[in-house]
PDB file of C-alpha atoms in Angstrom:
ATOM      1  CA  MET N   1     -19.614  19.913  -9.238  1.00 75.00           C
ATOM      2  CA  ASP N   2     -19.650  17.825  -5.834  1.00 86.00           C
ATOM      3  CA  LYS N   3     -16.396  17.523  -3.902  1.00 89.00           C
ATOM      4  CA  PRO N   4     -15.254  13.645  -3.476  1.00 92.00           C
ATOM      5  CA  MET N   5     -15.564  13.005   0.462  1.00 95.00           C
ATOM      6  CA  PRO N   6     -13.419  10.715   2.752  1.00 95.00           C
ATOM      7  CA  GLU N   7     -14.213   7.343   2.812  1.00 96.00           C
ATOM      8  CA  PRO N   8     -13.566   6.159   6.478  1.00 97.00           C
ATOM      9  CA  THR N   9     -12.509   2.491   6.878  1.00 97.00           C
ATOM     10  CA  PRO N  10     -12.290   0.296  10.096  1.00 97.00           C
ATOM     11  CA  VAL N  11      -8.886   1.640  10.572  1.00 97.00           C
ATOM     12  CA  THR N  12      -9.347   5.122   9.844  1.00 98.00           C
ATOM     13  CA  LYS N  13     -12.806   5.280  11.561  1.00 98.00           C
ATOM     14  CA  PRO N  14     -11.487   6.759  14.790  1.00 98.00           C
ATOM     15  CA  PHE N  15      -9.723   9.610  13.254  1.00 98.00           C
ATOM     16  CA  TRP N  16     -12.893  10.759  11.072  1.00 98.00           C
ATOM     17  CA  ASP N  17     -15.090  10.435  14.146  1.00 98.00           C
ATOM     18  CA  GLY N  18     -12.762  12.463  16.055  1.00 98.00           C
ATOM     19  CA  LEU N  19     -12.896  15.483  13.594  1.00 98.00           C
ATOM     20  CA  ARG N  20     -16.729  15.173  13.759  1.00 97.00           C
ATOM     21  CA  GLU N  21     -16.657  15.847  17.139  1.00 98.00           C
ATOM     22  CA  HIS N  22     -14.005  18.562  16.252  1.00 98.00           C
ATOM     23  CA  LYS N  23     -11.315  16.587  18.196  1.00 98.00           C
ATOM     24  CA  ILE N  24      -7.589  15.324  16.621  1.00 98.00           C
ATOM     25  CA  ARG N  25      -7.551  11.802  17.376  1.00 98.00           C
ATOM     26  CA  ILE N  26      -4.298   9.991  16.154  1.00 98.00           C
ATOM     27  CA  GLN N  27      -2.610   6.719  16.784  1.00 98.00           C
ATOM     28  CA  TYR N  28       0.497   6.244  19.402  1.00 98.00           C
ATOM     29  CA  SER N  29       2.478   3.599  20.001  1.00 97.00           C
ATOM     30  CA  PRO N  30       3.802   3.334  23.532  1.00 98.00           C
ATOM     31  CA  SER N  31       6.959   0.806  22.709  1.00 97.00           C
ATOM     32  CA  ALA N  32       7.989   3.048  20.099  1.00 95.00           C
ATOM     33  CA  ASP N  33       7.130   6.175  22.243  1.00 96.00           C
ATOM     34  CA  ARG N  34       6.003   7.728  18.911  1.00 96.00           C
ATOM     35  CA  TYR N  35       2.696   9.277  17.421  1.00 97.00           C
ATOM     36  CA  VAL N  36       1.739   8.070  14.125  1.00 95.00           C
ATOM     37  CA  PHE N  37      -0.031   9.045  11.180  1.00 96.00           C
ATOM     38  CA  TYR N  38      -1.636   8.314   8.738  1.00 94.00           C
ATOM     39  CA  PRO N  39      -3.711   5.395  10.906  1.00 96.00           C
ATOM     40  CA  ARG N  40      -2.875   2.213  10.523  1.00 94.00           C
ATOM     41  CA  ILE N  41      -3.026  -1.481  11.892  1.00 95.00           C
ATOM     42  CA  LEU N  42       0.571  -2.074  13.294  1.00 94.00           C
ATOM     43  CA  ALA N  43       3.375   0.748  14.387  1.00 93.00           C
ATOM     44  CA  PRO N  44       5.857   1.666  11.832  1.00 90.00           C
ATOM     45  CA  GLY N  45       9.277   0.700  12.152  1.00 87.00           C
ATOM     46  CA  THR N  46       8.394  -2.188  14.743  1.00 90.00           C
ATOM     47  CA  LEU N  47       5.415  -3.255  13.779  1.00 91.00           C
ATOM     48  CA  ALA N  48       4.394  -3.513  17.276  1.00 94.00           C
ATOM     49  CA  ASP N  49       0.781  -4.283  17.685  1.00 97.00           C
ATOM     50  CA  ASP N  50       0.202  -1.382  20.306  1.00 97.00           C
ATOM     51  CA  LEU N  51      -1.174   1.244  18.630  1.00 98.00           C
ATOM     52  CA  GLU N  52      -3.596   3.475  20.687  1.00 98.00           C
ATOM     53  CA  TRP N  53      -5.870   6.792  19.377  1.00 98.00           C
ATOM     54  CA  ARG N  54      -4.787   9.611  21.897  1.00 98.00           C
ATOM     55  CA  GLU N  55      -6.417  13.406  21.564  1.00 98.00           C
ATOM     56  CA  VAL N  56      -3.418  15.717  20.180  1.00 98.00           C
ATOM     57  CA  SER N  57      -3.756  19.874  20.346  1.00 96.00           C
ATOM     58  CA  GLY N  58      -3.611  20.190  16.609  1.00 97.00           C
ATOM     59  CA  ALA N  59      -0.940  22.987  17.242  1.00 98.00           C
ATOM     60  CA  GLY N  60       2.174  22.503  14.514  1.00 98.00           C
ATOM     61  CA  THR N  61       4.065  24.204  12.092  1.00 98.00           C
ATOM     62  CA  LEU N  62       3.764  24.522   8.422  1.00 98.00           C
ATOM     63  CA  TYR N  63       6.238  22.632   6.435  1.00 97.00           C
ATOM     64  CA  THR N  64       5.384  23.257   2.968  1.00 96.00           C
ATOM     65  CA  PHE N  65       2.899  24.497   0.746  1.00 97.00           C
ATOM     66  CA  THR N  66       1.898  25.116  -2.416  1.00 96.00           C
ATOM     67  CA  VAL N  67      -0.343  27.964  -4.067  1.00 97.00           C
ATOM     68  CA  ALA N  68      -2.765  26.718  -6.645  1.00 96.00           C
ATOM     69  CA  ASP N  69      -4.185  28.965  -8.843  1.00 96.00           C
ATOM     70  CA  ARG N  70      -5.381  26.458 -11.022  1.00 95.00           C
ATOM     71  CA  PRO N  71      -7.621  23.855  -9.622  1.00 93.00           C
ATOM     72  CA  THR N  72      -6.205  20.534  -8.588  1.00 87.00           C
ATOM     73  CA  ALA N  73      -9.439  18.784 -10.600  1.00 91.00           C
ATOM     74  CA  PRO N  74     -12.436  19.932 -11.782  1.00 94.00           C
ATOM     75  CA  PRO N  75     -14.457  19.660  -8.225  1.00 93.00           C
ATOM     76  CA  TRP N  76     -12.028  22.455  -6.842  1.00 92.00           C
ATOM     77  CA  ALA N  77     -12.741  24.579  -9.736  1.00 93.00           C
ATOM     78  CA  ASP N  78     -14.535  27.098  -7.144  1.00 91.00           C
ATOM     79  CA  ALA N  79     -12.249  27.080  -4.716  1.00 89.00           C
ATOM     80  CA  LEU N  80      -9.208  28.954  -6.002  1.00 94.00           C
ATOM     81  CA  PRO N  81      -6.639  29.749  -4.740  1.00 95.00           C
ATOM     82  CA  GLN N  82      -6.501  26.566  -3.093  1.00 96.00           C
ATOM     83  CA  LEU N  83      -3.391  26.635  -0.345  1.00 97.00           C
ATOM     84  CA  LEU N  84      -2.197  23.252  -0.492  1.00 97.00           C
ATOM     85  CA  ALA N  85      -0.168  22.339   2.876  1.00 97.00           C
ATOM     86  CA  ILE N  86       1.633  19.869   4.576  1.00 97.00           C
ATOM     87  CA  VAL N  87       1.430  20.459   8.368  1.00 98.00           C
ATOM     88  CA  GLU N  88       4.175  18.919  11.023  1.00 98.00           C
ATOM     89  CA  LEU N  89       1.831  18.431  14.379  1.00 98.00           C
ATOM     90  CA  ASP N  90       3.995  19.374  17.216  1.00 98.00           C
ATOM     91  CA  GLU N  91       3.764  15.567  18.351  1.00 97.00           C
ATOM     92  CA  GLY N  92       5.534  14.646  15.237  1.00 97.00           C
ATOM     93  CA  PRO N  93       3.898  13.270  12.387  1.00 96.00           C
ATOM     94  CA  ARG N  94       3.060  15.447   9.167  1.00 97.00           C
ATOM     95  CA  LEU N  95      -0.457  15.688   7.346  1.00 96.00           C
ATOM     96  CA  SER N  96      -1.902  16.697   3.896  1.00 96.00           C
ATOM     97  CA  SER N  97      -4.014  19.666   4.245  1.00 97.00           C
ATOM     98  CA  GLU N  98      -5.048  23.220   3.724  1.00 97.00           C
ATOM     99  CA  MET N  99      -4.653  26.541   4.764  1.00 98.00           C
ATOM    100  CA  VAL N 100      -7.433  28.751   5.510  1.00 97.00           C
ATOM    101  CA  ASP N 101      -8.372  31.853   6.611  1.00 97.00           C
ATOM    102  CA  VAL N 102      -5.106  33.641   5.491  1.00 98.00           C
ATOM    103  CA  ALA N 103      -3.856  35.402   2.247  1.00 97.00           C
ATOM    104  CA  PRO N 104      -1.353  33.412   0.385  1.00 97.00           C
ATOM    105  CA  ASP N 105       1.306  35.650   0.414  1.00 97.00           C
ATOM    106  CA  ALA N 106       1.170  35.616   4.060  1.00 98.00           C
ATOM    107  CA  LEU N 107       2.240  31.596   4.179  1.00 98.00           C
ATOM    108  CA  ARG N 108       5.941  30.807   5.374  1.00 98.00           C
ATOM    109  CA  VAL N 109       7.133  28.107   5.907  1.00 98.00           C
ATOM    110  CA  GLY N 110       7.776  27.557   9.628  1.00 98.00           C
ATOM    111  CA  MET N 111       4.713  29.323  10.634  1.00 98.00           C
ATOM    112  CA  ARG N 112       2.810  28.264  13.423  1.00 98.00           C
ATOM    113  CA  VAL N 113      -0.441  26.846  12.745  1.00 98.00           C
ATOM    114  CA  LYS N 114      -3.622  25.707  14.663  1.00 98.00           C
ATOM    115  CA  ALA N 115      -6.127  23.457  13.609  1.00 98.00           C
ATOM    116  CA  VAL N 116      -9.825  24.517  12.371  1.00 98.00           C
ATOM    117  CA  PHE N 117     -12.591  21.994  11.687  1.00 98.00           C
ATOM    118  CA  HIS N 118     -14.836  22.514   8.429  1.00 97.00           C
ATOM    119  CA  ASP N 119     -17.948  20.380   8.942  1.00 97.00           C
ATOM    120  CA  GLN N 120     -19.332  19.513   5.678  1.00 94.00           C
ATOM    121  CA  PRO N 121     -22.622  20.710   4.774  1.00 91.00           C
ATOM    122  CA  GLY N 122     -25.312  17.809   4.106  1.00 90.00           C
ATOM    123  CA  GLN N 123     -22.443  15.351   4.886  1.00 92.00           C
ATOM    124  CA  ASP N 124     -21.576  13.408   7.827  1.00 93.00           C
ATOM    125  CA  ILE N 125     -17.548  14.201   7.378  1.00 96.00           C
ATOM    126  CA  THR N 126     -15.540  17.094   9.028  1.00 98.00           C
ATOM    127  CA  LEU N 127     -12.512  18.049   7.107  1.00 97.00           C
ATOM    128  CA  LEU N 128      -9.434  19.086   9.090  1.00 98.00           C
ATOM    129  CA  ARG N 129      -7.570  22.511   7.828  1.00 98.00           C
ATOM    130  CA  PHE N 130      -5.239  24.617   9.349  1.00 98.00           C
ATOM    131  CA  ALA N 131      -5.106  28.275  10.026  1.00 98.00           C
ATOM    132  CA  PRO N 132      -2.499  31.063  11.267  1.00 98.00           C
ATOM    133  CA  ALA N 133      -2.086  30.479  15.185  1.00 96.00           C
TER     134      ALA N 133
ATOM    135  CA  MET U   1      13.442  -7.348  14.475  1.00 49.00           C
ATOM    136  CA  CYS U   2      11.747  -6.482  11.174  1.00 58.00           C
ATOM    137  CA  LYS U   3      12.205  -4.161   8.400  1.00 68.00           C
ATOM    138  CA  ILE U   4       9.880  -2.576   6.481  1.00 74.00           C
ATOM    139  CA  ARG U   5      11.004  -1.582   2.840  1.00 73.00           C
ATOM    140  CA  LEU U   6       8.572   1.018   1.818  1.00 78.00           C
ATOM    141  CA  THR U   7       8.342   3.730   4.753  1.00 78.00           C
ATOM    142  CA  PHE U   8       5.731   5.928   2.697  1.00 84.00           C
ATOM    143  CA  LYS U   9       3.689   6.240  -0.204  1.00 85.00           C
ATOM    144  CA  THR U  10       3.591  10.181  -0.252  1.00 88.00           C
ATOM    145  CA  PRO U  11       6.534  12.839   0.659  1.00 88.00           C
ATOM    146  CA  THR U  12       4.333  14.218   3.462  1.00 92.00           C
ATOM    147  CA  TYR U  13       5.259  10.990   5.379  1.00 91.00           C
ATOM    148  CA  ALA U  14       8.908  10.729   4.137  1.00 89.00           C
ATOM    149  CA  PRO U  15      11.226  11.195   6.975  1.00 86.00           C
ATOM    150  CA  ASP U  16      12.628  13.917   4.359  1.00 87.00           C
ATOM    151  CA  LEU U  17      10.724  15.517   1.422  1.00 86.00           C
ATOM    152  CA  LEU U  18      13.997  16.374   0.087  1.00 88.00           C
ATOM    153  CA  ARG U  19      15.794  13.106   0.078  1.00 90.00           C
ATOM    154  CA  SER U  20      14.328  10.357  -2.488  1.00 92.00           C
ATOM    155  CA  PRO U  21      14.827   6.869  -2.669  1.00 92.00           C
ATOM    156  CA  ILE U  22      16.921   6.702  -5.936  1.00 95.00           C
ATOM    157  CA  SER U  23      20.121   7.454  -3.588  1.00 95.00           C
ATOM    158  CA  ALA U  24      19.914   3.860  -2.243  1.00 94.00           C
ATOM    159  CA  ALA U  25      19.337   2.394  -5.550  1.00 95.00           C
ATOM    160  CA  ALA U  26      21.898   4.512  -7.704  1.00 97.00           C
ATOM    161  CA  GLY U  27      24.223   3.600  -4.892  1.00 97.00           C
ATOM    162  CA  ARG U  28      23.795  -0.069  -5.368  1.00 97.00           C
ATOM    163  CA  ALA U  29      23.508  -0.335  -8.871  1.00 98.00           C
ATOM    164  CA  PHE U  30      26.626   1.499  -9.248  1.00 98.00           C
ATOM    165  CA  ALA U  31      28.443  -1.117  -7.038  1.00 98.00           C
ATOM    166  CA  MET U  32      27.154  -3.674  -8.867  1.00 97.00           C
ATOM    167  CA  ALA U  33      28.228  -2.570 -12.147  1.00 97.00           C
ATOM    168  CA  GLY U  34      31.664  -1.725 -10.926  1.00 97.00           C
ATOM    169  CA  ILE U  35      31.771   1.827 -12.165  1.00 96.00           C
ATOM    170  CA  ASP U  36      31.370   5.416 -11.467  1.00 96.00           C
ATOM    171  CA  ARG U  37      28.913   8.314 -12.354  1.00 96.00           C
ATOM    172  CA  GLY U  38      31.615   9.584 -14.699  1.00 96.00           C
ATOM    173  CA  SER U  39      31.440   6.463 -16.981  1.00 96.00           C
ATOM    174  CA  VAL U  40      27.589   6.623 -17.613  1.00 98.00           C
ATOM    175  CA  ASP U  41      26.925   8.006 -21.187  1.00 98.00           C
ATOM    176  CA  MET U  42      23.906   8.656 -20.980  1.00 98.00           C
ATOM    177  CA  ALA U  43      20.983   8.994 -18.674  1.00 98.00           C
ATOM    178  CA  SER U  44      17.326   8.407 -18.912  1.00 98.00           C
ATOM    179  CA  ILE U  45      15.869   9.585 -15.543  1.00 98.00           C
ATOM    180  CA  TYR U  46      12.096   9.450 -15.073  1.00 97.00           C
ATOM    181  CA  ASP U  47      10.530  12.878 -15.679  1.00 96.00           C
ATOM    182  CA  CYS U  48       6.826  12.813 -14.254  1.00 93.00           C
ATOM    183  CA  TYR U  49       7.973  16.166 -13.873  1.00 92.00           C
ATOM    184  CA  THR U  50      10.928  18.700 -13.695  1.00 93.00           C
ATOM    185  CA  ILE U  51      11.424  18.375  -9.777  1.00 93.00           C
ATOM    186  CA  THR U  52      11.765  14.777 -10.326  1.00 95.00           C
ATOM    187  CA  VAL U  53      14.596  14.806 -12.706  1.00 96.00           C
ATOM    188  CA  LEU U  54      16.351  17.648 -10.349  1.00 97.00           C
ATOM    189  CA  MET U  55      16.245  15.265  -7.570  1.00 96.00           C
ATOM    190  CA  SER U  56      16.891  12.367  -9.515  1.00 97.00           C
ATOM    191  CA  LEU U  57      20.066  13.522 -10.686  1.00 97.00           C
ATOM    192  CA  GLU U  58      21.121  15.029  -7.324  1.00 98.00           C
ATOM    193  CA  ASP U  59      20.405  12.061  -4.859  1.00 97.00           C
ATOM    194  CA  ALA U  60      21.833   9.309  -7.409  1.00 98.00           C
ATOM    195  CA  GLY U  61      24.963  11.411  -7.028  1.00 97.00           C
ATOM    196  CA  PHE U  62      25.422  13.303 -10.508  1.00 98.00           C
ATOM    197  CA  CYS U  63      25.907  16.401  -9.069  1.00 97.00           C
ATOM    198  CA  GLU U  64      25.869  18.174  -5.403  1.00 96.00           C
ATOM    199  CA  LYS U  65      22.643  18.206  -3.042  1.00 96.00           C
ATOM    200  CA  GLY U  66      20.948  21.170  -4.113  1.00 95.00           C
ATOM    201  CA  LYS U  67      22.663  21.960  -7.292  1.00 96.00           C
ATOM    202  CA  GLY U  68      20.627  20.327  -9.685  1.00 96.00           C
ATOM    203  CA  ILE U  69      19.602  23.326 -11.532  1.00 96.00           C
ATOM    204  CA  GLU U  70      23.279  24.409 -11.717  1.00 98.00           C
ATOM    205  CA  PHE U  71      23.902  21.005 -13.043  1.00 97.00           C
ATOM    206  CA  VAL U  72      21.240  20.570 -15.776  1.00 97.00           C
ATOM    207  CA  ASN U  73      22.009  24.827 -16.790  1.00 97.00           C
ATOM    208  CA  SER U  74      25.782  24.147 -17.277  1.00 98.00           C
ATOM    209  CA  HIS U  75      25.467  20.846 -19.347  1.00 97.00           C
ATOM    210  CA  ASP U  76      24.108  20.355 -22.774  1.00 98.00           C
ATOM    211  CA  LEU U  77      21.426  17.833 -22.567  1.00 97.00           C
ATOM    212  CA  THR U  78      21.078  16.993 -26.131  1.00 97.00           C
ATOM    213  CA  PHE U  79      22.143  13.845 -27.738  1.00 97.00           C
ATOM    214  CA  ARG U  80      24.886  15.610 -29.096  1.00 97.00           C
ATOM    215  CA  GLY U  81      25.855  16.881 -25.628  1.00 97.00           C
ATOM    216  CA  ASP U  82      28.464  16.538 -22.738  1.00 97.00           C
ATOM    217  CA  PHE U  83      25.188  15.093 -20.740  1.00 98.00           C
ATOM    218  CA  PRO U  84      22.524  13.141 -23.003  1.00 98.00           C
ATOM    219  CA  LEU U  85      19.547  13.081 -20.877  1.00 98.00           C
ATOM    220  CA  ASN U  86      16.169  11.483 -22.090  1.00 97.00           C
ATOM    221  CA  THR U  87      16.989  11.546 -25.536  1.00 97.00           C
ATOM    222  CA  ALA U  88      13.701   9.897 -26.796  1.00 95.00           C
ATOM    223  CA  GLY U  89      12.406  12.883 -25.617  1.00 93.00           C
ATOM    224  CA  GLY U  90      10.993  11.917 -22.013  1.00 94.00           C
ATOM    225  CA  GLN U  91       7.597  11.719 -20.497  1.00 95.00           C
ATOM    226  CA  LEU U  92       7.544  15.658 -20.706  1.00 93.00           C
ATOM    227  CA  SER U  93       7.393  15.590 -24.014  1.00 92.00           C
ATOM    228  CA  PHE U  94       4.521  12.765 -24.600  1.00 85.00           C
ATOM    229  CA  GLY U  95       2.757  12.455 -21.470  1.00 85.00           C
ATOM    230  CA  GLN U  96       2.896  10.128 -18.557  1.00 84.00           C
ATOM    231  CA  ALA U  97       1.513   7.047 -20.007  1.00 86.00           C
ATOM    232  CA  GLY U  98       1.640   4.555 -16.810  1.00 83.00           C
ATOM    233  CA  MET U  99       3.905   1.618 -16.639  1.00 85.00           C
ATOM    234  CA  ALA U 100       4.844   2.436 -20.553  1.00 90.00           C
ATOM    235  CA  GLY U 101       6.018   5.590 -19.471  1.00 91.00           C
ATOM    236  CA  GLY U 102       8.440   4.330 -17.399  1.00 93.00           C
ATOM    237  CA  MET U 103       9.271   1.285 -19.849  1.00 94.00           C
ATOM    238  CA  HIS U 104      10.231   4.196 -21.912  1.00 95.00           C
ATOM    239  CA  HIS U 105      13.559   5.214 -20.025  1.00 97.00           C
ATOM    240  CA  VAL U 106      14.424   1.634 -20.544  1.00 97.00           C
ATOM    241  CA  CYS U 107      13.844   1.390 -23.826  1.00 97.00           C
ATOM    242  CA  ASP U 108      15.753   5.082 -24.437  1.00 97.00           C
ATOM    243  CA  GLY U 109      19.024   3.683 -22.286  1.00 98.00           C
ATOM    244  CA  ALA U 110      18.721   0.412 -24.083  1.00 98.00           C
ATOM    245  CA  ARG U 111      18.432   1.748 -27.895  1.00 98.00           C
ATOM    246  CA  GLN U 112      21.632   3.712 -27.442  1.00 98.00           C
ATOM    247  CA  VAL U 113      23.691   1.470 -25.793  1.00 98.00           C
ATOM    248  CA  MET U 114      22.273  -0.959 -28.963  1.00 97.00           C
ATOM    249  CA  GLY U 115      23.171   1.664 -31.275  1.00 97.00           C
ATOM    250  CA  ARG U 116      19.392   1.998 -32.323  1.00 97.00           C
ATOM    251  CA  ALA U 117      18.715   5.136 -31.389  1.00 97.00           C
ATOM    252  CA  GLY U 118      18.761   6.558 -35.097  1.00 97.00           C
ATOM    253  CA  ASP U 119      18.997  10.375 -35.602  1.00 96.00           C
ATOM    254  CA  ALA U 120      19.364  10.760 -31.563  1.00 97.00           C
ATOM    255  CA  GLN U 121      22.132   8.376 -31.289  1.00 98.00           C
ATOM    256  CA  VAL U 122      24.522   9.295 -28.769  1.00 98.00           C
ATOM    257  CA  ARG U 123      28.101   8.686 -30.077  1.00 96.00           C
ATOM    258  CA  ASP U 124      30.285   5.823 -28.559  1.00 96.00           C
ATOM    259  CA  CYS U 125      27.537   4.989 -25.740  1.00 97.00           C
ATOM    260  CA  ASN U 126      28.242   2.017 -24.341  1.00 97.00           C
ATOM    261  CA  THR U 127      26.775   2.891 -20.426  1.00 98.00           C
ATOM    262  CA  ALA U 128      23.436   4.277 -19.859  1.00 98.00           C
ATOM    263  CA  PHE U 129      21.726   4.959 -16.579  1.00 98.00           C
ATOM    264  CA  VAL U 130      18.097   4.843 -16.398  1.00 98.00           C
ATOM    265  CA  SER U 131      15.570   5.547 -13.046  1.00 97.00           C
ATOM    266  CA  GLY U 132      12.280   4.510 -12.413  1.00 96.00           C
ATOM    267  CA  ASN U 133       9.712   6.157  -9.976  1.00 93.00           C
ATOM    268  CA  GLY U 134       6.582   5.206  -8.326  1.00 89.00           C
ATOM    269  CA  GLY U 135       4.370   5.843  -5.517  1.00 86.00           C
ATOM    270  CA  ILE U 136       5.056   9.845  -4.968  1.00 88.00           C
ATOM    271  CA  MET U 137       8.550   9.878  -4.795  1.00 89.00           C
ATOM    272  CA  SER U 138       8.284   6.831  -2.483  1.00 90.00           C
ATOM    273  CA  GLU U 139       9.605   3.919  -4.480  1.00 92.00           C
ATOM    274  CA  GLN U 140      12.344   4.294  -6.931  1.00 94.00           C
ATOM    275  CA  VAL U 141      14.663   2.103  -8.852  1.00 96.00           C
ATOM    276  CA  ALA U 142      18.007   2.725 -10.929  1.00 98.00           C
ATOM    277  CA  LEU U 143      19.476   0.550 -13.867  1.00 98.00           C
ATOM    278  CA  VAL U 144      22.805   0.624 -15.263  1.00 98.00           C
ATOM    279  CA  LEU U 145      22.515  -0.761 -18.837  1.00 98.00           C
ATOM    280  CA  GLN U 146      25.940  -1.413 -20.609  1.00 96.00           C
ATOM    281  CA  GLY U 147      26.837  -2.854 -24.143  1.00 91.00           C
ATOM    282  CA  ASP U 148      30.232  -3.132 -25.200  1.00 76.00           C
TER     283      ASP U 148
END
């Protein structure tokens, strides 16, 4: 079964364009001196209209994770165990992702992680995953 | 100066994954009702998952943070017990039926306060606490229902 793919919107397109180049670009609000994720139109907390796209390193820590031994939905029946993860980037924001290239029992909250870019065959999409740093 | 009431939709973006919005809602509901947690005769807590119940009990102030498991293990949660909880069965019993799932908790509390809970009636039930949840632990509401 085909997995559903992200559908970039005008607001999120710079993020997905970045991933295709194997770069992580997220938003930053100079007035709030704060990185922001997920992509949006105005800065959270201040509603400042000054969000700009900046490249970040992809280094971060594993904030929390779930080892899914059963598929979260039918398209992932062939992708078990799925290592669902929330990663906190060193720049501050957290994002939902998956851990790869790691044994499930080696996962630890707080472990250092690095970005891994997974180009999707036959698709114009690259997914952002993380692996032990 | 602006105020954003809804700052996240999933816990990934919550300031603290383990602090849920029911805290503020319950505090306000109890203040409006002018009663404390000890006056609650039954509770109907939104139970899309077991963790939601544990976190709601903690964050609504029924027990200390991190002690939700101890709380449910040390109380009788049946309608005859010392902390009747989800006496209509809860969504964990009959499925998460969208909006109806949330309304079931309101009906559960209202029926108990009205004395119309049939075989599961909590004796002398005059005060019910009801919680609701939306988004993914991002939008939560609290009701205090009272009869006489």
